[in-house]
């Protein structure tokens, strides 16, 4: 901005100086030229009158002209009898000259050196040029000072915006001489207050929701544990109750991880489990659901070389399997391979591949939705990023999701 302001002011100054100085210089040069031409004309008339008076009393000699001529002037007198008398500077092609007729016959020509006239024009125009240069220099200095003063508020506003982004906006507002800059500063500070209140409400909501959910979840878990410990409970029912307790524990872990993600904490710092076990567990959880729709889930041979993964990886696999069952076709295949420092887990089905990667982006209507419909893949991508990995949509014709995670031994 400062450069553009300086360039604009200097350009305006140059334009004004040119519009004033060029016509002024031309007028000065023409005035000098006209003045010298008039002087030569008057001198020719005066000398012709002197020659007429002198011819009445005697011959015209060079002494008559020498006392009246300057070094840059010259006179040529041609008498009635044809005699020529030249006094002073020799005439040149660019000299000013004036020829008049003498009263008793003959002609008189007066010349003035062109170089002398040029020098007079230069002497008259030079001050105009120096004034223009001085004005241009002052304009440049003024443009720098004015540009700095005008841009300083916006530099401060940029710092205020950076502080707003970093969350360290000072409470003391800046004092600006320009009302526009003061208005922008007030708008930024009002926006900062609004954002702070909104973020505080969201954090309070997340904490309250977590607390309100944990209490009934804990109560249900205790009741299920009590039922599983009753002697009258059949073994088959006890097995289902223990499975339900495990799912409740997973639900509590998911709430904890989502709360940590909302607070900006790293999900990778949560407890880890063997990745092969996590994959098999996710496949078993969704196998009955897939079989109910006439489909199947197949997992390749997995070994312990895959290492471990944070608990959030289980949530991502649940979303991918649910998405494959709901939107995909055919057999669902889960594969995993470790390459150097990363592990790639792929969940594929035989359905057509969605176009683009917009399925990982939250649409505007989903940002304020309360049902949670359509945000699973977007949330999974964010969880993968928090784990230091990526969630990608691959494949050419069929759907294949790849979860890339850092390898953990």
PDB file of N, CA and C in Angstrom, residues 240-338:
ATOM      1  N   UNK A 240     -23.499 -61.641  25.799  1.00  0.00           N
ATOM      2  CA  UNK A 240     -24.010 -60.443  25.148  1.00  0.00           C
ATOM      3  C   UNK A 240     -23.894 -59.213  26.043  1.00  0.00           C
ATOM      4  N   UNK A 241     -24.094 -59.433  27.354  1.00  0.00           N
ATOM      5  CA  UNK A 241     -23.949 -58.313  28.269  1.00  0.00           C
ATOM      6  C   UNK A 241     -22.508 -57.822  28.316  1.00  0.00           C
ATOM      7  N   UNK A 242     -21.555 -58.751  28.339  1.00  0.00           N
ATOM      8  CA  UNK A 242     -20.147 -58.346  28.334  1.00  0.00           C
ATOM      9  C   UNK A 242     -19.788 -57.610  27.052  1.00  0.00           C
ATOM     10  N   UNK A 243     -20.342 -58.057  25.938  1.00  0.00           N
ATOM     11  CA  UNK A 243     -20.120 -57.345  24.666  1.00  0.00           C
ATOM     12  C   UNK A 243     -20.721 -55.941  24.720  1.00  0.00           C
ATOM     13  N   UNK A 244     -21.914 -55.810  25.334  1.00  0.00           N
ATOM     14  CA  UNK A 244     -22.524 -54.492  25.462  1.00  0.00           C
ATOM     15  C   UNK A 244     -21.689 -53.576  26.344  1.00  0.00           C
ATOM     16  N   UNK A 245     -21.082 -54.133  27.404  1.00  0.00           N
ATOM     17  CA  UNK A 245     -20.216 -53.335  28.260  1.00  0.00           C
ATOM     18  C   UNK A 245     -19.018 -52.821  27.472  1.00  0.00           C
ATOM     19  N   UNK A 246     -18.470 -53.678  26.637  1.00  0.00           N
ATOM     20  CA  UNK A 246     -17.337 -53.241  25.805  1.00  0.00           C
ATOM     21  C   UNK A 246     -17.745 -52.118  24.853  1.00  0.00           C
ATOM     22  N   UNK A 247     -18.937 -52.222  24.278  1.00  0.00           N
ATOM     23  CA  UNK A 247     -19.401 -51.168  23.375  1.00  0.00           C
ATOM     24  C   UNK A 247     -19.639 -49.857  24.131  1.00  0.00           C
ATOM     25  N   UNK A 248     -20.131 -49.972  25.371  1.00  0.00           N
ATOM     26  CA  UNK A 248     -20.318 -48.761  26.182  1.00  0.00           C
ATOM     27  C   UNK A 248     -18.967 -48.123  26.481  1.00  0.00           C
ATOM     28  N   UNK A 249     -17.945 -48.954  26.758  1.00  0.00           N
ATOM     29  CA  UNK A 249     -16.600 -48.409  26.979  1.00  0.00           C
ATOM     30  C   UNK A 249     -16.090 -47.704  25.722  1.00  0.00           C
ATOM     31  N   UNK A 250     -16.356 -48.284  24.570  1.00  0.00           N
ATOM     32  CA  UNK A 250     -15.952 -47.644  23.317  1.00  0.00           C
ATOM     33  C   UNK A 250     -16.682 -46.320  23.131  1.00  0.00           C
ATOM     34  N   UNK A 251     -17.971 -46.290  23.506  1.00  0.00           N
ATOM     35  CA  UNK A 251     -18.728 -45.050  23.405  1.00  0.00           C
ATOM     36  C   UNK A 251     -18.144 -43.982  24.320  1.00  0.00           C
ATOM     37  N   UNK A 252     -17.763 -44.372  25.532  1.00  0.00           N
ATOM     38  CA  UNK A 252     -17.157 -43.404  26.452  1.00  0.00           C
ATOM     39  C   UNK A 252     -15.818 -42.908  25.911  1.00  0.00           C
ATOM     40  N   UNK A 253     -15.029 -43.809  25.336  1.00  0.00           N
ATOM     41  CA  UNK A 253     -13.757 -43.393  24.737  1.00  0.00           C
ATOM     42  C   UNK A 253     -13.993 -42.450  23.566  1.00  0.00           C
ATOM     43  N   UNK A 254     -15.026 -42.735  22.770  1.00  0.00           N
ATOM     44  CA  UNK A 254     -15.317 -41.871  21.622  1.00  0.00           C
ATOM     45  C   UNK A 254     -15.704 -40.476  22.093  1.00  0.00           C
ATOM     46  N   UNK A 255     -16.489 -40.394  23.160  1.00  0.00           N
ATOM     47  CA  UNK A 255     -16.863 -39.084  23.694  1.00  0.00           C
ATOM     48  C   UNK A 255     -15.624 -38.340  24.170  1.00  0.00           C
ATOM     49  N   UNK A 256     -14.727 -39.042  24.846  1.00  0.00           N
ATOM     50  CA  UNK A 256     -13.498 -38.410  25.326  1.00  0.00           C
ATOM     51  C   UNK A 256     -12.653 -37.893  24.170  1.00  0.00           C
ATOM     52  N   UNK A 257     -12.526 -38.693  23.115  1.00  0.00           N
ATOM     53  CA  UNK A 257     -11.693 -38.292  21.977  1.00  0.00           C
ATOM     54  C   UNK A 257     -12.319 -37.123  21.221  1.00  0.00           C
ATOM     55  N   UNK A 258     -13.636 -37.127  21.065  1.00  0.00           N
ATOM     56  CA  UNK A 258     -14.290 -36.005  20.380  1.00  0.00           C
ATOM     57  C   UNK A 258     -14.164 -34.726  21.191  1.00  0.00           C
ATOM     58  N   UNK A 259     -14.243 -34.849  22.504  1.00  0.00           N
ATOM     59  CA  UNK A 259     -14.060 -33.674  23.351  1.00  0.00           C
ATOM     60  C   UNK A 259     -12.630 -33.151  23.236  1.00  0.00           C
ATOM     61  N   UNK A 260     -11.663 -34.063  23.209  1.00  0.00           N
ATOM     62  CA  UNK A 260     -10.267 -33.637  23.035  1.00  0.00           C
ATOM     63  C   UNK A 260     -10.053 -32.989  21.678  1.00  0.00           C
ATOM     64  N   UNK A 261     -10.712 -33.533  20.632  1.00  0.00           N
ATOM     65  CA  UNK A 261     -10.592 -32.935  19.300  1.00  0.00           C
ATOM     66  C   UNK A 261     -11.209 -31.549  19.273  1.00  0.00           C
ATOM     67  N   UNK A 262     -12.334 -31.357  19.965  1.00  0.00           N
ATOM     68  CA  UNK A 262     -12.959 -30.029  20.014  1.00  0.00           C
ATOM     69  C   UNK A 262     -12.083 -29.029  20.739  1.00  0.00           C
ATOM     70  N   UNK A 263     -11.299 -29.513  21.725  1.00  0.00           N
ATOM     71  CA  UNK A 263     -10.398 -28.624  22.453  1.00  0.00           C
ATOM     72  C   UNK A 263      -9.089 -28.392  21.720  1.00  0.00           C
ATOM     73  N   UNK A 264      -8.875 -29.054  20.586  1.00  0.00           N
ATOM     74  CA  UNK A 264      -7.635 -28.894  19.838  1.00  0.00           C
ATOM     75  C   UNK A 264      -6.508 -29.777  20.334  1.00  0.00           C
ATOM     76  N   UNK A 265      -6.822 -30.762  21.194  1.00  0.00           N
ATOM     77  CA  UNK A 265      -5.793 -31.661  21.686  1.00  0.00           C
ATOM     78  C   UNK A 265      -5.530 -32.765  20.679  1.00  0.00           C
ATOM     79  N   UNK A 266      -4.354 -33.359  20.769  1.00  0.00           N
ATOM     80  CA  UNK A 266      -3.948 -34.394  19.810  1.00  0.00           C
ATOM     81  C   UNK A 266      -4.577 -35.722  20.199  1.00  0.00           C
ATOM     82  N   UNK A 267      -5.334 -36.307  19.250  1.00  0.00           N
ATOM     83  CA  UNK A 267      -5.926 -37.612  19.509  1.00  0.00           C
ATOM     84  C   UNK A 267      -4.888 -38.718  19.534  1.00  0.00           C
ATOM     85  N   UNK A 268      -3.690 -38.443  18.975  1.00  0.00           N
ATOM     86  CA  UNK A 268      -2.631 -39.457  18.932  1.00  0.00           C
ATOM     87  C   UNK A 268      -2.091 -39.758  20.317  1.00  0.00           C
ATOM     88  N   UNK A 269      -2.394 -38.889  21.293  1.00  0.00           N
ATOM     89  CA  UNK A 269      -1.883 -39.109  22.633  1.00  0.00           C
ATOM     90  C   UNK A 269      -2.762 -40.062  23.435  1.00  0.00           C
ATOM     91  N   UNK A 270      -3.867 -40.534  22.866  1.00  0.00           N
ATOM     92  CA  UNK A 270      -4.740 -41.457  23.580  1.00  0.00           C
ATOM     93  C   UNK A 270      -4.128 -42.844  23.613  1.00  0.00           C
ATOM     94  N   UNK A 271      -4.790 -43.759  24.344  1.00  0.00           N
ATOM     95  CA  UNK A 271      -4.277 -45.121  24.491  1.00  0.00           C
ATOM     96  C   UNK A 271      -4.253 -45.821  23.138  1.00  0.00           C
ATOM     97  N   UNK A 272      -3.285 -46.706  22.967  1.00  0.00           N
ATOM     98  CA  UNK A 272      -3.106 -47.428  21.709  1.00  0.00           C
ATOM     99  C   UNK A 272      -3.435 -48.906  21.900  1.00  0.00           C
ATOM    100  N   UNK A 273      -3.798 -49.546  20.797  1.00  0.00           N
ATOM    101  CA  UNK A 273      -4.078 -50.973  20.779  1.00  0.00           C
ATOM    102  C   UNK A 273      -3.485 -51.554  19.507  1.00  0.00           C
ATOM    103  N   UNK A 274      -3.198 -52.871  19.473  1.00  0.00           N
ATOM    104  CA  UNK A 274      -2.678 -53.482  18.241  1.00  0.00           C
ATOM    105  C   UNK A 274      -3.609 -53.202  17.070  1.00  0.00           C
ATOM    106  N   UNK A 275      -3.030 -52.775  15.964  1.00  0.00           N
ATOM    107  CA  UNK A 275      -3.850 -52.405  14.819  1.00  0.00           C
ATOM    108  C   UNK A 275      -4.586 -53.603  14.244  1.00  0.00           C
ATOM    109  N   UNK A 276      -3.934 -54.760  14.198  1.00  0.00           N
ATOM    110  CA  UNK A 276      -4.613 -55.951  13.683  1.00  0.00           C
ATOM    111  C   UNK A 276      -5.828 -56.286  14.528  1.00  0.00           C
ATOM    112  N   UNK A 277      -5.698 -56.158  15.842  1.00  0.00           N
ATOM    113  CA  UNK A 277      -6.833 -56.413  16.724  1.00  0.00           C
ATOM    114  C   UNK A 277      -7.928 -55.383  16.505  1.00  0.00           C
ATOM    115  N   UNK A 278      -7.552 -54.134  16.305  1.00  0.00           N
ATOM    116  CA  UNK A 278      -8.542 -53.085  16.047  1.00  0.00           C
ATOM    117  C   UNK A 278      -9.314 -53.360  14.768  1.00  0.00           C
ATOM    118  N   UNK A 279      -8.618 -53.799  13.716  1.00  0.00           N
ATOM    119  CA  UNK A 279      -9.286 -54.084  12.430  1.00  0.00           C
ATOM    120  C   UNK A 279     -10.239 -55.257  12.588  1.00  0.00           C
ATOM    121  N   UNK A 280      -9.790 -56.341  13.226  1.00  0.00           N
ATOM    122  CA  UNK A 280     -10.658 -57.509  13.421  1.00  0.00           C
ATOM    123  C   UNK A 280     -11.870 -57.144  14.270  1.00  0.00           C
ATOM    124  N   UNK A 281     -11.657 -56.311  15.313  1.00  0.00           N
ATOM    125  CA  UNK A 281     -12.779 -55.912  16.143  1.00  0.00           C
ATOM    126  C   UNK A 281     -13.817 -55.129  15.368  1.00  0.00           C
ATOM    127  N   UNK A 282     -13.359 -54.179  14.525  1.00  0.00           N
ATOM    128  CA  UNK A 282     -14.301 -53.406  13.719  1.00  0.00           C
ATOM    129  C   UNK A 282     -15.054 -54.305  12.742  1.00  0.00           C
ATOM    130  N   UNK A 283     -14.355 -55.281  12.130  1.00  0.00           N
ATOM    131  CA  UNK A 283     -15.024 -56.196  11.193  1.00  0.00           C
ATOM    132  C   UNK A 283     -16.080 -57.036  11.906  1.00  0.00           C
ATOM    133  N   UNK A 284     -15.777 -57.505  13.120  1.00  0.00           N
ATOM    134  CA  UNK A 284     -16.745 -58.311  13.859  1.00  0.00           C
ATOM    135  C   UNK A 284     -17.959 -57.492  14.268  1.00  0.00           C
ATOM    136  N   UNK A 285     -17.739 -56.229  14.623  1.00  0.00           N
ATOM    137  CA  UNK A 285     -18.862 -55.404  15.044  1.00  0.00           C
ATOM    138  C   UNK A 285     -19.858 -55.169  13.915  1.00  0.00           C
ATOM    139  N   UNK A 286     -19.355 -55.047  12.703  1.00  0.00           N
ATOM    140  CA  UNK A 286     -20.222 -54.721  11.581  1.00  0.00           C
ATOM    141  C   UNK A 286     -20.577 -55.927  10.710  1.00  0.00           C
ATOM    142  N   UNK A 287     -20.062 -57.102  11.057  1.00  0.00           N
ATOM    143  CA  UNK A 287     -20.318 -58.280  10.215  1.00  0.00           C
ATOM    144  C   UNK A 287     -21.792 -58.665  10.224  1.00  0.00           C
ATOM    145  N   UNK A 288     -22.424 -58.646  11.406  1.00  0.00           N
ATOM    146  CA  UNK A 288     -23.825 -59.021  11.487  1.00  0.00           C
ATOM    147  C   UNK A 288     -24.702 -58.046  10.718  1.00  0.00           C
ATOM    148  N   UNK A 289     -24.371 -56.769  10.809  1.00  0.00           N
ATOM    149  CA  UNK A 289     -25.133 -55.763  10.061  1.00  0.00           C
ATOM    150  C   UNK A 289     -24.978 -55.985   8.565  1.00  0.00           C
ATOM    151  N   UNK A 290     -23.764 -56.274   8.109  1.00  0.00           N
ATOM    152  CA  UNK A 290     -23.548 -56.525   6.683  1.00  0.00           C
ATOM    153  C   UNK A 290     -24.279 -57.782   6.226  1.00  0.00           C
ATOM    154  N   UNK A 291     -24.238 -58.838   7.050  1.00  0.00           N
ATOM    155  CA  UNK A 291     -24.926 -60.079   6.675  1.00  0.00           C
ATOM    156  C   UNK A 291     -26.426 -59.866   6.578  1.00  0.00           C
ATOM    157  N   UNK A 292     -26.960 -58.971   7.415  1.00  0.00           N
ATOM    158  CA  UNK A 292     -28.394 -58.711   7.360  1.00  0.00           C
ATOM    159  C   UNK A 292     -28.811 -58.075   6.044  1.00  0.00           C
ATOM    160  N   UNK A 293     -27.892 -57.406   5.365  1.00  0.00           N
ATOM    161  CA  UNK A 293     -28.189 -56.795   4.058  1.00  0.00           C
ATOM    162  C   UNK A 293     -27.749 -57.681   2.901  1.00  0.00           C
ATOM    163  N   UNK A 294     -27.371 -58.936   3.203  1.00  0.00           N
ATOM    164  CA  UNK A 294     -26.962 -59.855   2.152  1.00  0.00           C
ATOM    165  C   UNK A 294     -25.537 -59.645   1.666  1.00  0.00           C
ATOM    166  N   UNK A 295     -24.708 -59.009   2.461  1.00  0.00           N
ATOM    167  CA  UNK A 295     -23.331 -58.752   2.065  1.00  0.00           C
ATOM    168  C   UNK A 295     -22.390 -59.325   3.114  1.00  0.00           C
ATOM    169  N   UNK A 296     -21.101 -59.255   2.832  1.00  0.00           N
ATOM    170  CA  UNK A 296     -20.115 -59.840   3.741  1.00  0.00           C
ATOM    171  C   UNK A 296     -18.913 -58.921   3.869  1.00  0.00           C
ATOM    172  N   UNK A 297     -18.188 -59.120   4.967  1.00  0.00           N
ATOM    173  CA  UNK A 297     -16.958 -58.375   5.235  1.00  0.00           C
ATOM    174  C   UNK A 297     -15.818 -59.375   5.267  1.00  0.00           C
ATOM    175  N   UNK A 298     -14.789 -59.112   4.498  1.00  0.00           N
ATOM    176  CA  UNK A 298     -13.646 -60.011   4.414  1.00  0.00           C
ATOM    177  C   UNK A 298     -12.380 -59.255   4.812  1.00  0.00           C
ATOM    178  N   UNK A 299     -11.573 -59.843   5.664  1.00  0.00           N
ATOM    179  CA  UNK A 299     -10.300 -59.259   6.083  1.00  0.00           C
ATOM    180  C   UNK A 299      -9.169 -60.163   5.648  1.00  0.00           C
ATOM    181  N   UNK A 300      -8.124 -59.574   5.105  1.00  0.00           N
ATOM    182  CA  UNK A 300      -6.950 -60.355   4.734  1.00  0.00           C
ATOM    183  C   UNK A 300      -6.192 -60.763   5.982  1.00  0.00           C
ATOM    184  N   UNK A 301      -5.200 -61.607   5.793  1.00  0.00           N
ATOM    185  CA  UNK A 301      -4.370 -62.035   6.912  1.00  0.00           C
ATOM    186  C   UNK A 301      -3.600 -60.831   7.454  1.00  0.00           C
ATOM    187  N   UNK A 302      -3.753 -60.583   8.727  1.00  0.00           N
ATOM    188  CA  UNK A 302      -3.090 -59.466   9.388  1.00  0.00           C
ATOM    189  C   UNK A 302      -2.134 -60.015  10.431  1.00  0.00           C
ATOM    190  N   UNK A 303      -0.975 -59.391  10.560  1.00  0.00           N
ATOM    191  CA  UNK A 303       0.009 -59.853  11.540  1.00  0.00           C
ATOM    192  C   UNK A 303       0.369 -58.714  12.475  1.00  0.00           C
ATOM    193  N   UNK A 304       1.170 -59.046  13.452  1.00  0.00           N
ATOM    194  CA  UNK A 304       1.557 -58.055  14.454  1.00  0.00           C
ATOM    195  C   UNK A 304       2.542 -57.028  13.918  1.00  0.00           C
ATOM    196  N   UNK A 305       3.076 -57.254  12.714  1.00  0.00           N
ATOM    197  CA  UNK A 305       4.028 -56.287  12.154  1.00  0.00           C
ATOM    198  C   UNK A 305       3.382 -54.946  11.850  1.00  0.00           C
ATOM    199  N   UNK A 306       2.032 -54.914  11.835  1.00  0.00           N
ATOM    200  CA  UNK A 306       1.342 -53.638  11.593  1.00  0.00           C
ATOM    201  C   UNK A 306       1.544 -52.670  12.747  1.00  0.00           C
ATOM    202  N   UNK A 307       1.894 -53.170  13.909  1.00  0.00           N
ATOM    203  CA  UNK A 307       2.102 -52.305  15.056  1.00  0.00           C
ATOM    204  C   UNK A 307       0.787 -51.942  15.717  1.00  0.00           C
ATOM    205  N   UNK A 308       0.772 -50.822  16.411  1.00  0.00           N
ATOM    206  CA  UNK A 308      -0.407 -50.376  17.156  1.00  0.00           C
ATOM    207  C   UNK A 308      -0.929 -49.075  16.571  1.00  0.00           C
ATOM    208  N   UNK A 309      -2.123 -48.684  17.039  1.00  0.00           N
ATOM    209  CA  UNK A 309      -2.755 -47.453  16.568  1.00  0.00           C
ATOM    210  C   UNK A 309      -3.583 -46.878  17.701  1.00  0.00           C
ATOM    211  N   UNK A 310      -3.772 -45.547  17.745  1.00  0.00           N
ATOM    212  CA  UNK A 310      -4.611 -44.932  18.782  1.00  0.00           C
ATOM    213  C   UNK A 310      -6.057 -45.406  18.671  1.00  0.00           C
ATOM    214  N   UNK A 311      -6.796 -45.216  19.758  1.00  0.00           N
ATOM    215  CA  UNK A 311      -8.178 -45.666  19.800  1.00  0.00           C
ATOM    216  C   UNK A 311      -9.042 -44.974  18.749  1.00  0.00           C
ATOM    217  N   UNK A 312      -8.647 -43.752  18.348  1.00  0.00           N
ATOM    218  CA  UNK A 312      -9.443 -43.044  17.336  1.00  0.00           C
ATOM    219  C   UNK A 312      -9.468 -43.770  16.007  1.00  0.00           C
ATOM    220  N   UNK A 313      -8.474 -44.623  15.723  1.00  0.00           N
ATOM    221  CA  UNK A 313      -8.471 -45.381  14.476  1.00  0.00           C
ATOM    222  C   UNK A 313      -9.673 -46.307  14.404  1.00  0.00           C
ATOM    223  N   UNK A 314     -10.118 -46.817  15.554  1.00  0.00           N
ATOM    224  CA  UNK A 314     -11.299 -47.678  15.571  1.00  0.00           C
ATOM    225  C   UNK A 314     -12.536 -46.907  15.130  1.00  0.00           C
ATOM    226  N   UNK A 315     -12.659 -45.659  15.553  1.00  0.00           N
ATOM    227  CA  UNK A 315     -13.801 -44.858  15.141  1.00  0.00           C
ATOM    228  C   UNK A 315     -13.789 -44.612  13.633  1.00  0.00           C
ATOM    229  N   UNK A 316     -12.600 -44.353  13.086  1.00  0.00           N
ATOM    230  CA  UNK A 316     -12.507 -44.126  11.643  1.00  0.00           C
ATOM    231  C   UNK A 316     -12.919 -45.371  10.881  1.00  0.00           C
ATOM    232  N   UNK A 317     -12.488 -46.554  11.347  1.00  0.00           N
ATOM    233  CA  UNK A 317     -12.870 -47.803  10.684  1.00  0.00           C
ATOM    234  C   UNK A 317     -14.374 -48.032  10.783  1.00  0.00           C
ATOM    235  N   UNK A 318     -14.978 -47.671  11.925  1.00  0.00           N
ATOM    236  CA  UNK A 318     -16.431 -47.818  12.045  1.00  0.00           C
ATOM    237  C   UNK A 318     -17.153 -46.965  11.017  1.00  0.00           C
ATOM    238  N   UNK A 319     -16.680 -45.738  10.835  1.00  0.00           N
ATOM    239  CA  UNK A 319     -17.320 -44.855   9.850  1.00  0.00           C
ATOM    240  C   UNK A 319     -17.162 -45.416   8.442  1.00  0.00           C
ATOM    241  N   UNK A 320     -15.969 -45.908   8.105  1.00  0.00           N
ATOM    242  CA  UNK A 320     -15.737 -46.437   6.758  1.00  0.00           C
ATOM    243  C   UNK A 320     -16.581 -47.682   6.501  1.00  0.00           C
ATOM    244  N   UNK A 321     -16.692 -48.567   7.499  1.00  0.00           N
ATOM    245  CA  UNK A 321     -17.508 -49.772   7.317  1.00  0.00           C
ATOM    246  C   UNK A 321     -18.996 -49.417   7.234  1.00  0.00           C
ATOM    247  N   UNK A 322     -19.444 -48.496   8.062  1.00  0.00           N
ATOM    248  CA  UNK A 322     -20.839 -48.067   7.984  1.00  0.00           C
ATOM    249  C   UNK A 322     -21.130 -47.429   6.631  1.00  0.00           C
ATOM    250  N   UNK A 323     -20.213 -46.618   6.131  1.00  0.00           N
ATOM    251  CA  UNK A 323     -20.397 -45.988   4.824  1.00  0.00           C
ATOM    252  C   UNK A 323     -20.429 -47.037   3.716  1.00  0.00           C
ATOM    253  N   UNK A 324     -19.561 -48.061   3.812  1.00  0.00           N
ATOM    254  CA  UNK A 324     -19.540 -49.104   2.787  1.00  0.00           C
ATOM    255  C   UNK A 324     -20.824 -49.918   2.808  1.00  0.00           C
ATOM    256  N   UNK A 325     -21.377 -50.197   4.007  1.00  0.00           N
ATOM    257  CA  UNK A 325     -22.614 -50.962   4.095  1.00  0.00           C
ATOM    258  C   UNK A 325     -23.798 -50.147   3.578  1.00  0.00           C
ATOM    259  N   UNK A 326     -23.818 -48.868   3.892  1.00  0.00           N
ATOM    260  CA  UNK A 326     -24.964 -48.038   3.533  1.00  0.00           C
ATOM    261  C   UNK A 326     -24.948 -47.602   2.078  1.00  0.00           C
ATOM    262  N   UNK A 327     -23.782 -47.265   1.560  1.00  0.00           N
ATOM    263  CA  UNK A 327     -23.713 -46.683   0.214  1.00  0.00           C
ATOM    264  C   UNK A 327     -23.013 -47.588  -0.804  1.00  0.00           C
ATOM    265  N   UNK A 328     -22.311 -48.611  -0.349  1.00  0.00           N
ATOM    266  CA  UNK A 328     -21.551 -49.431  -1.278  1.00  0.00           C
ATOM    267  C   UNK A 328     -22.312 -50.652  -1.767  1.00  0.00           C
ATOM    268  N   UNK A 329     -21.594 -51.504  -2.472  1.00  0.00           N
ATOM    269  CA  UNK A 329     -22.167 -52.731  -3.027  1.00  0.00           C
ATOM    270  C   UNK A 329     -21.163 -53.863  -2.878  1.00  0.00           C
ATOM    271  N   UNK A 330     -21.686 -55.078  -2.918  1.00  0.00           N
ATOM    272  CA  UNK A 330     -20.825 -56.257  -2.966  1.00  0.00           C
ATOM    273  C   UNK A 330     -20.056 -56.481  -1.670  1.00  0.00           C
ATOM    274  N   UNK A 331     -19.005 -57.260  -1.802  1.00  0.00           N
ATOM    275  CA  UNK A 331     -18.189 -57.647  -0.653  1.00  0.00           C
ATOM    276  C   UNK A 331     -17.325 -56.480  -0.193  1.00  0.00           C
ATOM    277  N   UNK A 332     -17.236 -56.355   1.126  1.00  0.00           N
ATOM    278  CA  UNK A 332     -16.388 -55.319   1.729  1.00  0.00           C
ATOM    279  C   UNK A 332     -15.072 -55.970   2.130  1.00  0.00           C
ATOM    280  N   UNK A 333     -13.977 -55.410   1.664  1.00  0.00           N
ATOM    281  CA  UNK A 333     -12.655 -55.982   1.900  1.00  0.00           C
ATOM    282  C   UNK A 333     -11.807 -55.008   2.700  1.00  0.00           C
ATOM    283  N   UNK A 334     -11.172 -55.533   3.759  1.00  0.00           N
ATOM    284  CA  UNK A 334     -10.272 -54.729   4.591  1.00  0.00           C
ATOM    285  C   UNK A 334      -8.866 -55.305   4.455  1.00  0.00           C
ATOM    286  N   UNK A 335      -7.934 -54.494   4.029  1.00  0.00           N
ATOM    287  CA  UNK A 335      -6.531 -54.896   3.902  1.00  0.00           C
ATOM    288  C   UNK A 335      -5.662 -53.904   4.644  1.00  0.00           C
ATOM    289  N   UNK A 336      -4.497 -54.348   5.034  1.00  0.00           N
ATOM    290  CA  UNK A 336      -3.547 -53.472   5.741  1.00  0.00           C
ATOM    291  C   UNK A 336      -2.138 -53.886   5.370  1.00  0.00           C
ATOM    292  N   UNK A 337      -1.280 -52.896   5.167  1.00  0.00           N
ATOM    293  CA  UNK A 337       0.116 -53.157   4.820  1.00  0.00           C
ATOM    294  C   UNK A 337       0.974 -52.066   5.443  1.00  0.00           C
ATOM    295  N   UNK A 338       2.160 -52.441   5.859  1.00  0.00           N
ATOM    296  CA  UNK A 338       3.082 -51.488   6.466  1.00  0.00           C
ATOM    297  C   UNK A 338       4.229 -51.228   5.497  1.00  0.00           C
TER     298      UNK A 338
END
